[in-house]
Short mmCIF file of C-alpha atoms in Angstrom, two decimals:
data_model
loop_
_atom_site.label_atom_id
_atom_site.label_comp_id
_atom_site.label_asym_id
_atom_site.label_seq_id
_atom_site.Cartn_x
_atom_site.Cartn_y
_atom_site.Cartn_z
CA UNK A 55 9.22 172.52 -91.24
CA UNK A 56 13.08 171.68 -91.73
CA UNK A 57 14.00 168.35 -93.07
CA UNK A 58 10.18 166.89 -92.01
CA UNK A 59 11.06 168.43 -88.29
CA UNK A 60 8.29 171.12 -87.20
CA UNK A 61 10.73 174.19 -86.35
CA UNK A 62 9.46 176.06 -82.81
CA UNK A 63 10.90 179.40 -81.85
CA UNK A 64 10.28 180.84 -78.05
CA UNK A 65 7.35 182.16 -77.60
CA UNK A 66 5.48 179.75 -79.12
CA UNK A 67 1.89 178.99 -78.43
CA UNK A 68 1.31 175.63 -78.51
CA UNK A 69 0.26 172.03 -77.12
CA UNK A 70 0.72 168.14 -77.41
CA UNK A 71 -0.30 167.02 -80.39
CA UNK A 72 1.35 163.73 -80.78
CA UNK A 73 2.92 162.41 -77.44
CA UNK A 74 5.70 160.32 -77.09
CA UNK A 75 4.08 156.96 -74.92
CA UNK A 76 6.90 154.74 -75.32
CA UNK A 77 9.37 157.76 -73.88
CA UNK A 78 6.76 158.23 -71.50
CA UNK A 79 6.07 154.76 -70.16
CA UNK A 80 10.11 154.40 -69.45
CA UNK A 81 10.65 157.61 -68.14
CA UNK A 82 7.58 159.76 -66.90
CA UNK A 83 4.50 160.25 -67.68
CA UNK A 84 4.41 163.99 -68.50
CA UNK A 85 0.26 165.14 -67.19
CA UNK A 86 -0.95 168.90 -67.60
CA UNK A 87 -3.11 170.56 -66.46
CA UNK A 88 -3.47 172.93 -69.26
CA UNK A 89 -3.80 172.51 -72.68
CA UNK A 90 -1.79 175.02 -74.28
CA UNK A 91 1.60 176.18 -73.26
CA UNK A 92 3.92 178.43 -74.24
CA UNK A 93 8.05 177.75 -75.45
CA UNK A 94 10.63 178.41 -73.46
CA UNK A 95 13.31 176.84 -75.28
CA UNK A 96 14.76 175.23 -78.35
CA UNK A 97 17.42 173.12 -78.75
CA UNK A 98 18.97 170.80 -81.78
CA UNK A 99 20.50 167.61 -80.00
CA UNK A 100 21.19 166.16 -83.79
CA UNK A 101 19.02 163.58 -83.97
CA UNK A 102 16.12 165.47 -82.44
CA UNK A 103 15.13 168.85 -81.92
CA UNK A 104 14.05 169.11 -78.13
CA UNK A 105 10.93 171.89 -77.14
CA UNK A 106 10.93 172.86 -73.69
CA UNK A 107 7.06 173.85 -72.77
CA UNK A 108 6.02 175.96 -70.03
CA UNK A 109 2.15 175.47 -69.08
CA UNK A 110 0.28 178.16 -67.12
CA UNK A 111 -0.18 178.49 -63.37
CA UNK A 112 -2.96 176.34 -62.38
CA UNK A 113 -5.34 177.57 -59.24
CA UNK A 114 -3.36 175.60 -56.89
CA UNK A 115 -0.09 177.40 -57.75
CA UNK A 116 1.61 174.37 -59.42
CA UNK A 117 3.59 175.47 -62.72
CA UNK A 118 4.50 172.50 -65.33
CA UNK A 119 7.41 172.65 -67.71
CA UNK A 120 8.32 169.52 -69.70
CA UNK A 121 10.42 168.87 -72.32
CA UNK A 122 8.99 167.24 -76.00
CA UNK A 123 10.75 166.14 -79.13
CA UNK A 124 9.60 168.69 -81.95
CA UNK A 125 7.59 166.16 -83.47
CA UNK A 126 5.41 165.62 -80.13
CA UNK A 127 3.91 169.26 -80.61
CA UNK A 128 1.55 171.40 -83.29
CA UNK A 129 0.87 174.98 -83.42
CA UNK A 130 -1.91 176.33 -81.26
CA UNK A 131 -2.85 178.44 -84.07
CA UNK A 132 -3.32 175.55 -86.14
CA UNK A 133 -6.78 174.89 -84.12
CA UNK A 134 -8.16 178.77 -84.25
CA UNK A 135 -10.73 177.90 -87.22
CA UNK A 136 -12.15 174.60 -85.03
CA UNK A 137 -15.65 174.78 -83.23
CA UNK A 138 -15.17 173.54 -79.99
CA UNK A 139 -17.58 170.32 -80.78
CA UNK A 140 -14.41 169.60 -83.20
CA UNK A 141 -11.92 170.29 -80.53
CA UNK A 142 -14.12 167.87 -77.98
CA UNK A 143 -13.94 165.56 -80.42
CA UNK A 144 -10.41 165.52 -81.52
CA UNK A 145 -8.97 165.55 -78.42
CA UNK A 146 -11.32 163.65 -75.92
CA UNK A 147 -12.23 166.88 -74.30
CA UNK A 148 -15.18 167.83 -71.96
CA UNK A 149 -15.64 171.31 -72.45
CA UNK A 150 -17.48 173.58 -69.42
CA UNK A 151 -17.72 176.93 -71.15
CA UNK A 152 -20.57 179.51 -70.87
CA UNK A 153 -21.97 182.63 -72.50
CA UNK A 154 -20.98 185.93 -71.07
#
């Protein structure tokens, strides 16, 4: 962290931690279908530092990419220590999982 801006290199794992509602109620409203994605891109605009996100291919074939202010993401790694009853519950997730 630079300056109190989260610094992102390509490559990245990681997913929306924070997002932006007031950019997205005037622009878009940016909806994955995947959690986690990976960086594609980093820029510094000045004010901001913009993180371009690529999310996996879902079943259907569609690929997402969106574009966040640094600020609007965290890590992936960041979560590895979490059970997933914490995840669930942080994030307002139903989990289907099973034992193989």
């Amino acid at each position: 962290m630079i300056g109190g801006i989260k610094m992102f290199k390509i490559g990245d794992l990681v997913y929306v931690s924070n997002p932006d509602t007031e950019y997205e109620n005037e622009y878009v409203k940016r909806t994955h279908k995947s959690f986690f994605g990976t960086v594609t891109e980093v820029e510094d605009c000045g004010d901001e530092i913009r993180v371009d996100v690529k999310f996996p291919t879902t079943p259907n074939g569609s690929e997402m990419e969106w574009s966040y202010n640094a600020n609007e993401l965290s890590l992936a790694k960041e979560l590895k220590d979490m059970t997933i009853e914490e995840l669930s519950n942080k994030f307002n997730l139903q989990i289907f999982a099973e034992y193989l």
